[in-house]
mmCIF file of C-alpha atoms in Angstrom:
data_model
loop_
_atom_site.group_PDB
_atom_site.id
_atom_site.type_symbol
_atom_site.label_atom_id
_atom_site.label_comp_id
_atom_site.label_asym_id
_atom_site.label_seq_id
_atom_site.Cartn_x
_atom_site.Cartn_y
_atom_site.Cartn_z
ATOM 1 C CA MET A 140 4.493 17.250 -3.944
ATOM 2 C CA SER A 141 2.665 20.474 -4.729
ATOM 3 C CA SER A 142 2.763 23.185 -2.104
ATOM 4 C CA ASP A 143 -1.010 23.706 -2.142
ATOM 5 C CA ILE A 144 -1.429 20.279 -0.529
ATOM 6 C CA LEU A 145 0.855 21.099 2.385
ATOM 7 C CA PRO A 146 0.030 23.234 5.418
ATOM 8 C CA ASP A 147 1.928 26.461 5.984
ATOM 9 C CA ASN A 148 4.073 24.931 8.722
ATOM 10 C CA TYR A 149 5.026 21.774 6.835
ATOM 11 C CA LEU A 150 8.627 22.920 6.382
ATOM 12 C CA GLN A 151 10.348 23.109 9.733
ATOM 13 C CA ASP A 152 13.522 24.968 10.644
ATOM 14 C CA ALA A 153 15.975 22.438 12.013
ATOM 15 C CA PRO A 154 19.460 22.647 13.550
ATOM 16 C CA ALA A 155 22.127 22.850 10.872
ATOM 17 C CA ASP A 156 23.680 19.530 11.845
ATOM 18 C CA SER A 157 20.337 17.715 11.481
ATOM 19 C CA VAL A 158 19.338 19.119 8.094
ATOM 20 C CA ILE A 159 19.454 16.736 5.144
ATOM 21 C CA GLN A 160 20.749 18.682 2.172
ATOM 22 C CA GLY A 161 18.548 18.172 -0.873
ATOM 23 C CA TYR A 162 15.430 16.043 -1.185
ATOM 24 C CA LEU A 163 14.506 12.561 -0.017
ATOM 25 C CA CYS A 164 11.690 10.011 -0.140
ATOM 26 C CA PRO A 165 9.451 10.048 2.968
ATOM 27 C CA MET A 166 9.116 6.249 2.834
ATOM 28 C CA HIS A 167 12.632 5.383 1.614
ATOM 29 C CA PRO A 168 14.968 8.076 3.045
ATOM 30 C CA ALA A 169 18.014 6.513 1.382
ATOM 31 C CA VAL A 170 16.643 7.724 -1.969
ATOM 32 C CA THR A 171 17.810 11.331 -2.338
ATOM 33 C CA ALA A 172 18.286 14.008 -4.987
ATOM 34 C CA GLU A 173 19.824 17.466 -5.118
ATOM 35 C CA VAL A 174 16.999 19.084 -7.095
ATOM 36 C CA ASP A 175 13.241 19.430 -6.590
ATOM 37 C CA GLU A 176 10.474 17.626 -8.502
ATOM 38 C CA GLN A 177 12.219 14.245 -8.467
ATOM 39 C CA THR A 178 10.456 10.982 -7.611
ATOM 40 C CA CYS A 179 11.519 7.883 -5.711
ATOM 41 C CA TYR A 180 12.555 5.092 -8.067
ATOM 42 C CA ILE A 181 11.229 2.529 -5.568
ATOM 43 C CA CYS A 182 7.694 3.738 -4.831
ATOM 44 C CA GLY A 183 7.205 6.734 -7.124
ATOM 45 C CA MET A 184 6.611 9.249 -4.321
ATOM 46 C CA VAL A 185 7.700 12.834 -4.845
ATOM 47 C CA LEU A 186 10.871 13.578 -2.891
ATOM 48 C CA VAL A 187 10.458 16.121 -0.085
ATOM 49 C CA ASP A 188 12.698 18.865 1.242
ATOM 50 C CA GLY A 189 15.341 17.616 3.666
ATOM 51 C CA ARG A 190 14.417 20.352 6.149
ATOM 52 C CA ILE A 191 11.074 18.679 6.760
ATOM 53 C CA LYS A 192 10.458 17.184 10.139
ATOM 54 C CA MET A 193 10.053 13.608 8.981
ATOM 55 C CA PRO A 194 6.429 12.478 8.778
ATOM 56 C CA HIS A 195 4.940 8.981 8.816
ATOM 57 C CA GLY A 196 6.292 8.301 12.281
ATOM 58 C CA SER A 197 3.241 6.154 13.027
ATOM 59 C CA HIS A 198 0.565 4.534 10.903
ATOM 60 C CA ASP A 199 -1.139 2.984 13.917
ATOM 61 C CA SER A 200 -4.914 3.150 13.973
ATOM 62 C CA HIS A 201 -6.762 5.377 16.435
ATOM 63 C CA TYR A 202 -10.139 3.629 16.282
ATOM 64 C CA GLY A 203 -9.250 -0.004 15.661
ATOM 65 C CA GLY A 204 -9.460 0.364 11.891
ATOM 66 C CA ILE A 205 -7.250 0.005 8.827
ATOM 67 C CA PHE A 206 -4.819 2.852 8.165
ATOM 68 C CA PHE A 207 -3.811 3.934 4.651
ATOM 69 C CA MET A 208 -1.785 6.740 3.111
ATOM 70 C CA ALA A 209 -2.918 8.764 0.095
ATOM 71 C CA ARG A 210 -0.677 9.040 -2.936
ATOM 72 C CA ASP A 211 0.111 12.660 -2.140
ATOM 73 C CA THR A 212 1.761 11.224 1.035
ATOM 74 C CA TRP A 213 0.173 14.040 3.046
ATOM 75 C CA HIS A 214 -3.385 12.805 3.572
ATOM 76 C CA HIS A 215 -4.033 9.610 5.511
ATOM 77 C CA ILE A 216 -7.253 7.792 6.288
ATOM 78 C CA GLU A 217 -8.428 5.201 8.769
ATOM 79 C CA GLY A 218 -11.388 3.052 7.756
ATOM 80 C CA THR A 219 -13.463 1.331 10.421
ATOM 81 C CA MET A 220 -16.455 -0.986 10.625
ATOM 82 C CA PRO A 221 -17.590 -0.469 14.219
ATOM 83 C CA ALA A 222 -20.885 -2.338 13.828
ATOM 84 C CA PRO A 223 -22.852 -4.371 11.255
ATOM 85 C CA GLY A 224 -23.780 -2.225 8.271
ATOM 86 C CA VAL A 225 -21.714 0.784 9.363
ATOM 87 C CA PHE A 226 -18.542 2.130 7.750
ATOM 88 C CA ARG A 227 -16.752 5.197 9.039
ATOM 89 C CA PHE A 228 -13.429 6.656 8.039
ATOM 90 C CA TYR A 229 -11.304 9.403 9.516
ATOM 91 C CA LEU A 230 -8.961 11.909 7.874
ATOM 92 C CA TYR A 231 -5.445 12.657 9.130
ATOM 93 C CA ASP A 232 -2.373 14.541 8.012
ATOM 94 C CA ASN A 233 0.992 12.814 7.688
ATOM 95 C CA TYR A 234 1.663 13.282 11.393
ATOM 96 C CA SER A 235 -1.577 11.401 12.199
ATOM 97 C CA LYS A 236 -3.314 14.588 13.315
ATOM 98 C CA PRO A 237 -7.051 14.828 12.495
ATOM 99 C CA LEU A 238 -8.077 16.814 9.420
ATOM 100 C CA THR A 239 -11.428 18.418 8.730
ATOM 101 C CA THR A 240 -13.756 16.889 6.136
ATOM 102 C CA MET A 241 -14.882 20.371 5.095
ATOM 103 C CA HIS A 242 -13.276 20.320 1.641
ATOM 104 C CA ALA A 243 -13.460 16.576 0.991
ATOM 105 C CA SER A 244 -16.076 14.386 -0.675
ATOM 106 C CA ALA A 245 -16.284 10.605 -0.768
ATOM 107 C CA ARG A 246 -18.319 7.677 -2.037
ATOM 108 C CA LEU A 247 -18.325 3.999 -1.163
ATOM 109 C CA VAL A 248 -18.352 1.571 -4.111
ATOM 110 C CA TYR A 249 -19.730 -1.943 -3.662
ATOM 111 C CA GLN A 250 -19.424 -3.111 -7.255
ATOM 112 C CA GLU A 251 -18.091 -1.820 -10.558
ATOM 113 C CA PHE A 252 -18.900 -2.932 -14.086
ATOM 114 C CA ARG A 253 -15.980 -2.715 -16.497
ATOM 115 C CA ASP A 254 -15.017 -4.356 -19.771
ATOM 116 C CA GLU A 255 -11.729 -6.107 -20.497
ATOM 117 C CA ASN A 256 -10.099 -2.747 -21.224
ATOM 118 C CA GLY A 257 -11.092 -1.375 -17.842
ATOM 119 C CA ASP A 258 -13.713 1.002 -19.239
ATOM 120 C CA GLU A 259 -16.899 1.446 -17.234
ATOM 121 C CA THR A 260 -19.887 -0.195 -18.926
ATOM 122 C CA ARG A 261 -22.550 1.017 -16.489
ATOM 123 C CA PRO A 262 -22.688 3.044 -13.289
ATOM 124 C CA PRO A 263 -21.290 1.379 -10.166
ATOM 125 C CA VAL A 264 -23.340 0.291 -7.182
ATOM 126 C CA GLU A 265 -22.392 2.857 -4.574
ATOM 127 C CA SER A 266 -23.382 4.985 -1.596
ATOM 128 C CA LEU A 267 -22.393 8.528 -0.753
ATOM 129 C CA LEU A 268 -20.541 9.036 2.499
ATOM 130 C CA ILE A 269 -21.794 11.907 4.633
ATOM 131 C CA ASP A 270 -19.938 14.114 7.078
ATOM 132 C CA ALA A 271 -20.139 12.857 10.630
ATOM 133 C CA ASP A 272 -20.883 15.208 13.498
ATOM 134 C CA ASP A 273 -17.254 15.275 14.639
ATOM 135 C CA GLY A 274 -16.114 17.119 11.490
ATOM 136 C CA VAL A 275 -13.132 14.801 10.906
ATOM 137 C CA SER A 276 -14.820 11.667 9.571
ATOM 138 C CA PHE A 277 -17.314 10.355 7.021
ATOM 139 C CA ILE A 278 -19.946 7.726 7.750
ATOM 140 C CA VAL A 279 -22.466 5.550 5.931
ATOM 141 C CA SER A 280 -25.005 2.991 7.161
ATOM 142 C CA ASP A 281 -26.033 0.294 4.696
ATOM 143 C CA ARG A 282 -27.038 -3.329 5.204
ATOM 144 C CA ARG A 283 -24.821 -4.310 2.253
ATOM 145 C CA LEU A 284 -21.782 -3.597 4.422
ATOM 146 C CA GLN A 285 -20.774 -6.985 5.782
ATOM 147 C CA LEU A 286 -17.689 -8.659 7.168
ATOM 148 C CA GLU A 287 -15.455 -10.356 4.584
ATOM 149 C CA ARG A 288 -16.977 -8.368 1.725
ATOM 150 C CA ASP A 289 -14.684 -6.311 -0.503
ATOM 151 C CA PHE A 290 -15.521 -2.695 -1.202
ATOM 152 C CA HIS A 291 -13.601 0.483 -1.817
ATOM 153 C CA ILE A 292 -13.987 4.174 -1.278
ATOM 154 C CA ARG A 293 -13.153 6.983 -3.673
ATOM 155 C CA ILE A 294 -12.337 10.358 -2.206
ATOM 156 C CA ARG A 295 -11.364 13.845 -3.253
ATOM 157 C CA PHE A 296 -9.472 15.532 -0.451
ATOM 158 C CA LYS A 297 -9.908 18.936 -2.090
ATOM 159 C CA GLN A 298 -12.691 20.311 -4.250
ATOM 160 C CA ASP A 299 -10.335 20.954 -7.170
ATOM 161 C CA GLN A 300 -8.685 17.512 -7.035
ATOM 162 C CA LYS A 301 -8.904 16.106 -10.572
ATOM 163 C CA GLU A 302 -8.837 12.379 -9.869
ATOM 164 C CA GLU A 303 -10.250 10.551 -6.889
ATOM 165 C CA ASP A 304 -8.027 8.515 -4.591
ATOM 166 C CA ARG A 305 -9.059 4.885 -4.182
ATOM 167 C CA PHE A 306 -8.742 2.780 -1.019
ATOM 168 C CA ASP A 307 -9.742 -0.898 -0.863
ATOM 169 C CA PHE A 308 -11.147 -2.507 2.280
ATOM 170 C CA ALA A 309 -12.343 -5.814 3.667
ATOM 171 C CA PHE A 310 -13.008 -6.344 7.360
ATOM 172 C CA TYR A 311 -12.845 -9.687 9.132
ATOM 173 C CA ALA A 312 -13.768 -8.389 12.579
ATOM 174 C CA TYR A 313 -15.618 -5.320 13.780
ATOM 175 C CA SER A 314 -13.332 -2.421 14.607
ATOM 176 C CA GLN A 315 -12.472 -2.037 18.257
ATOM 177 C CA THR A 316 -9.631 -0.227 19.947
ATOM 178 C CA ASP A 317 -8.218 -3.555 21.142
ATOM 179 C CA ASN A 318 -8.266 -4.933 17.572
ATOM 180 C CA PRO A 319 -6.091 -2.349 15.830
ATOM 181 C CA SER A 320 -5.871 -4.114 12.481
ATOM 182 C CA GLY A 321 -9.596 -4.453 11.857
ATOM 183 C CA ALA A 322 -8.700 -7.784 10.304
ATOM 184 C CA LEU A 323 -7.926 -11.339 11.268
ATOM 185 C CA PRO A 324 -4.991 -11.746 13.643
ATOM 186 C CA THR A 325 -1.792 -12.233 11.721
ATOM 187 C CA ASN A 326 1.874 -12.713 12.462
ATOM 188 C CA THR A 327 3.524 -9.417 11.589
ATOM 189 C CA SER A 328 6.724 -10.068 13.477
ATOM 190 C CA THR A 329 9.688 -8.146 12.158
ATOM 191 C CA ALA A 330 12.170 -10.637 13.581
ATOM 192 C CA THR A 331 15.278 -11.293 11.518
ATOM 193 C CA LEU A 332 14.514 -13.430 8.489
ATOM 194 C CA ILE A 333 16.227 -16.821 8.546
ATOM 195 C CA ILE A 334 17.975 -17.346 5.208
ATOM 196 C CA PRO A 335 18.166 -21.030 4.158
ATOM 197 C CA ASP A 336 21.467 -22.451 2.933
ATOM 198 C CA SER A 337 20.475 -24.241 -0.268
ATOM 199 C CA PRO A 338 18.951 -22.829 -3.470
ATOM 200 C CA GLU A 339 16.063 -25.282 -3.205
ATOM 201 C CA ALA A 340 15.242 -24.193 0.345
ATOM 202 C CA LEU A 341 15.526 -20.532 -0.630
ATOM 203 C CA LEU A 342 13.113 -21.035 -3.496
ATOM 204 C CA SER A 343 10.680 -22.926 -1.261
ATOM 205 C CA ALA A 344 10.750 -20.185 1.386
ATOM 206 C CA MET A 345 10.217 -17.564 -1.303
ATOM 207 C CA LEU A 346 7.188 -19.426 -2.658
ATOM 208 C CA GLU A 347 5.656 -19.457 0.830
ATOM 209 C CA ARG A 348 5.948 -15.660 1.040
ATOM 210 C CA VAL A 349 4.571 -15.145 -2.453
ATOM 211 C CA GLU A 350 1.561 -17.334 -1.663
ATOM 212 C CA LYS A 351 1.012 -15.301 1.518
ATOM 213 C CA VAL A 352 1.084 -12.058 -0.474
ATOM 214 C CA GLU A 353 -1.435 -13.483 -2.941
ATOM 215 C CA MET A 354 -3.780 -14.514 -0.131
ATOM 216 C CA LEU A 355 -3.569 -11.119 1.571
ATOM 217 C CA ILE A 356 -4.302 -9.261 -1.665
ATOM 218 C CA LYS A 357 -7.272 -11.499 -2.459
ATOM 219 C CA ARG A 358 -8.691 -10.773 0.981
ATOM 220 C CA SER A 359 -7.946 -7.034 0.670
ATOM 221 C CA ARG A 360 -5.692 -7.147 3.731
ATOM 222 C CA LEU A 361 -3.428 -4.690 1.989
ATOM 223 C CA ASN A 362 -1.855 -3.187 5.091
ATOM 224 C CA GLU A 363 -0.297 -6.596 5.815
ATOM 225 C CA ILE A 364 1.394 -7.402 2.499
ATOM 226 C CA TYR A 365 4.602 -5.485 3.150
ATOM 227 C CA LEU A 366 6.200 -8.140 5.365
ATOM 228 C CA PRO A 367 5.928 -11.251 3.137
ATOM 229 C CA ALA A 368 6.634 -9.132 0.043
ATOM 230 C CA LEU A 369 9.870 -7.729 1.447
ATOM 231 C CA GLU A 370 10.873 -11.137 2.810
ATOM 232 C CA ALA A 371 10.351 -12.627 -0.663
ATOM 233 C CA LYS A 372 12.633 -9.902 -2.001
ATOM 234 C CA ASP A 373 15.335 -10.691 0.574
ATOM 235 C CA LEU A 374 15.132 -14.401 -0.235
ATOM 236 C CA ALA A 375 15.419 -13.667 -3.960
ATOM 237 C CA LEU A 376 18.527 -11.568 -3.361
ATOM 238 C CA ALA A 377 19.974 -14.372 -1.234
ATOM 239 C CA LEU A 378 19.311 -16.841 -4.053
ATOM 240 C CA ALA A 379 21.187 -14.575 -6.458
ATOM 241 C CA GLU A 380 24.142 -14.728 -4.058
ATOM 242 C CA ASN A 381 23.871 -18.499 -3.652
ATOM 243 C CA PRO A 382 22.455 -19.908 -6.917
ATOM 244 C CA GLY A 383 24.333 -23.192 -6.766
ATOM 245 C CA ASP A 384 27.144 -24.289 -9.060
ATOM 246 C CA THR A 385 25.187 -25.916 -11.886
ATOM 247 C CA LEU A 386 23.669 -22.900 -13.673
ATOM 248 C CA ASP A 387 25.034 -21.884 -17.043
ATOM 249 C CA GLU A 388 25.450 -18.286 -18.206
ATOM 250 C CA GLU A 389 22.003 -18.072 -19.794
ATOM 251 C CA GLN A 390 20.337 -19.404 -16.656
ATOM 252 C CA MET A 391 22.267 -16.941 -14.483
ATOM 253 C CA ASN A 392 21.101 -14.063 -16.681
ATOM 254 C CA THR A 393 17.512 -15.265 -16.382
ATOM 255 C CA LEU A 394 17.901 -15.585 -12.618
ATOM 256 C CA ASN A 395 19.349 -12.091 -12.226
ATOM 257 C CA HIS A 396 16.576 -10.513 -14.301
ATOM 258 C CA ALA A 397 13.973 -12.363 -12.231
ATOM 259 C CA VAL A 398 15.574 -11.131 -9.000
ATOM 260 C CA LYS A 399 15.497 -7.568 -10.317
ATOM 261 C CA ASP A 400 11.789 -7.842 -11.151
ATOM 262 C CA ILE A 401 10.965 -9.399 -7.770
ATOM 263 C CA THR A 402 12.875 -6.669 -5.943
ATOM 264 C CA LYS A 403 11.069 -3.860 -7.757
ATOM 265 C CA ALA A 404 7.718 -5.597 -7.300
ATOM 266 C CA ALA A 405 8.316 -6.012 -3.561
ATOM 267 C CA TRP A 406 8.984 -2.307 -3.050
ATOM 268 C CA ARG A 407 5.922 -1.428 -5.086
ATOM 269 C CA LEU A 408 3.786 -3.873 -3.119
ATOM 270 C CA ASP A 409 5.036 -2.194 0.043
ATOM 271 C CA ALA A 410 3.946 1.191 -1.313
ATOM 272 C CA PHE A 411 0.616 0.058 -2.789
ATOM 273 C CA GLY A 412 -0.223 -1.673 0.478
ATOM 274 C CA ASP A 413 0.280 1.670 2.227
ATOM 275 C CA PHE A 414 -1.886 3.331 -0.432
ATOM 276 C CA GLY A 415 -4.672 0.746 -0.044
ATOM 277 C CA ASP A 416 -4.676 0.275 -3.822
ATOM 278 C CA LYS A 417 -5.736 -3.291 -4.590
ATOM 279 C CA PRO A 418 -5.625 -3.107 -8.423
ATOM 280 C CA ALA A 419 -2.088 -1.688 -8.324
ATOM 281 C CA ALA A 420 -1.046 -4.331 -5.790
ATOM 282 C CA GLU A 421 -2.491 -7.054 -8.018
ATOM 283 C CA SER A 422 -0.506 -5.723 -10.972
ATOM 284 C CA SER A 423 2.755 -5.682 -9.003
ATOM 285 C CA PHE A 424 2.055 -9.133 -7.633
ATOM 286 C CA LYS A 425 1.832 -10.489 -11.185
ATOM 287 C CA VAL A 426 5.361 -9.199 -11.795
ATOM 288 C CA MET A 427 6.604 -10.857 -8.608
ATOM 289 C CA ALA A 428 4.838 -14.145 -9.358
ATOM 290 C CA ASP A 429 6.207 -14.156 -12.914
ATOM 291 C CA GLY A 430 9.736 -13.646 -11.595
ATOM 292 C CA VAL A 431 9.366 -16.555 -9.184
ATOM 293 C CA ALA A 432 7.927 -18.740 -11.969
ATOM 294 C CA ARG A 433 11.005 -18.045 -14.096
ATOM 295 C CA MET A 434 13.214 -19.026 -11.165
ATOM 296 C CA ARG A 435 11.338 -22.273 -10.646
ATOM 297 C CA LYS A 436 11.692 -23.095 -14.331
ATOM 298 C CA ILE A 437 15.465 -22.715 -14.078
ATOM 299 C CA TYR A 438 15.774 -25.127 -11.179
ATOM 300 C CA LEU A 439 13.269 -27.631 -12.543
ATOM 301 C CA ARG A 440 15.508 -28.005 -15.601
ATOM 302 C CA ARG A 441 18.512 -29.011 -13.545
#
């Protein structure tokens, strides 16, 4: 994480017994290193100094919208649709404190035109977002903004930022303070996952989670994919521990490689959901789905 992104007081002096020596991932604190400029092998974030007062304590919305984190892990945004045809998003730091829009610029993209290689074939259909009067948000009014319609915003948080950050949105209810997700109600309980006893039941439970992840990505409900993705990972690991007694060595190798791919994909889905990056989430989901397909093939052969 480059120092020009961080405020002067980002590093905090802490009591000696509370200082983490070295560097760690803000999202996965168990990932550490003794030298600077390392990245987290789970989500790819740059590790931060252990003296930092840990950020990301809350990603709860302030205005009933959808909350995302930028890839620099410092900037955060909250997108809202408070009324038909109106989109407004707010800027925050990584302690959820408001940031000024003074140095930022943003555009809202309704549709892109790209070839099979991902190259743009003609200009996108888009609208510029303008600074709102409060100085900490951008706003646009356009009749094309509707519930259940996918769109994304591209933003530069600083004038010299080379590449824009992308955040994907779809709203299924208008943003209100008593509807903090800005989306359809969903079960996001973090209760302990019940691990089935048999390989067949484990595989079935895993498929349910994978289908849930696929549905959430398709509907751009990216801030909700972490739970079924991580549960699918836990079920895959449980299957590796309890694969049954009929698999041969080749099948066990295939199973273990599939579990490894599913585990990595789950952590990446967790991160890309936080980033609001639908294309990246779709790519990671393909890895997860492929791993599950290989597992199913093993057990269908039995």
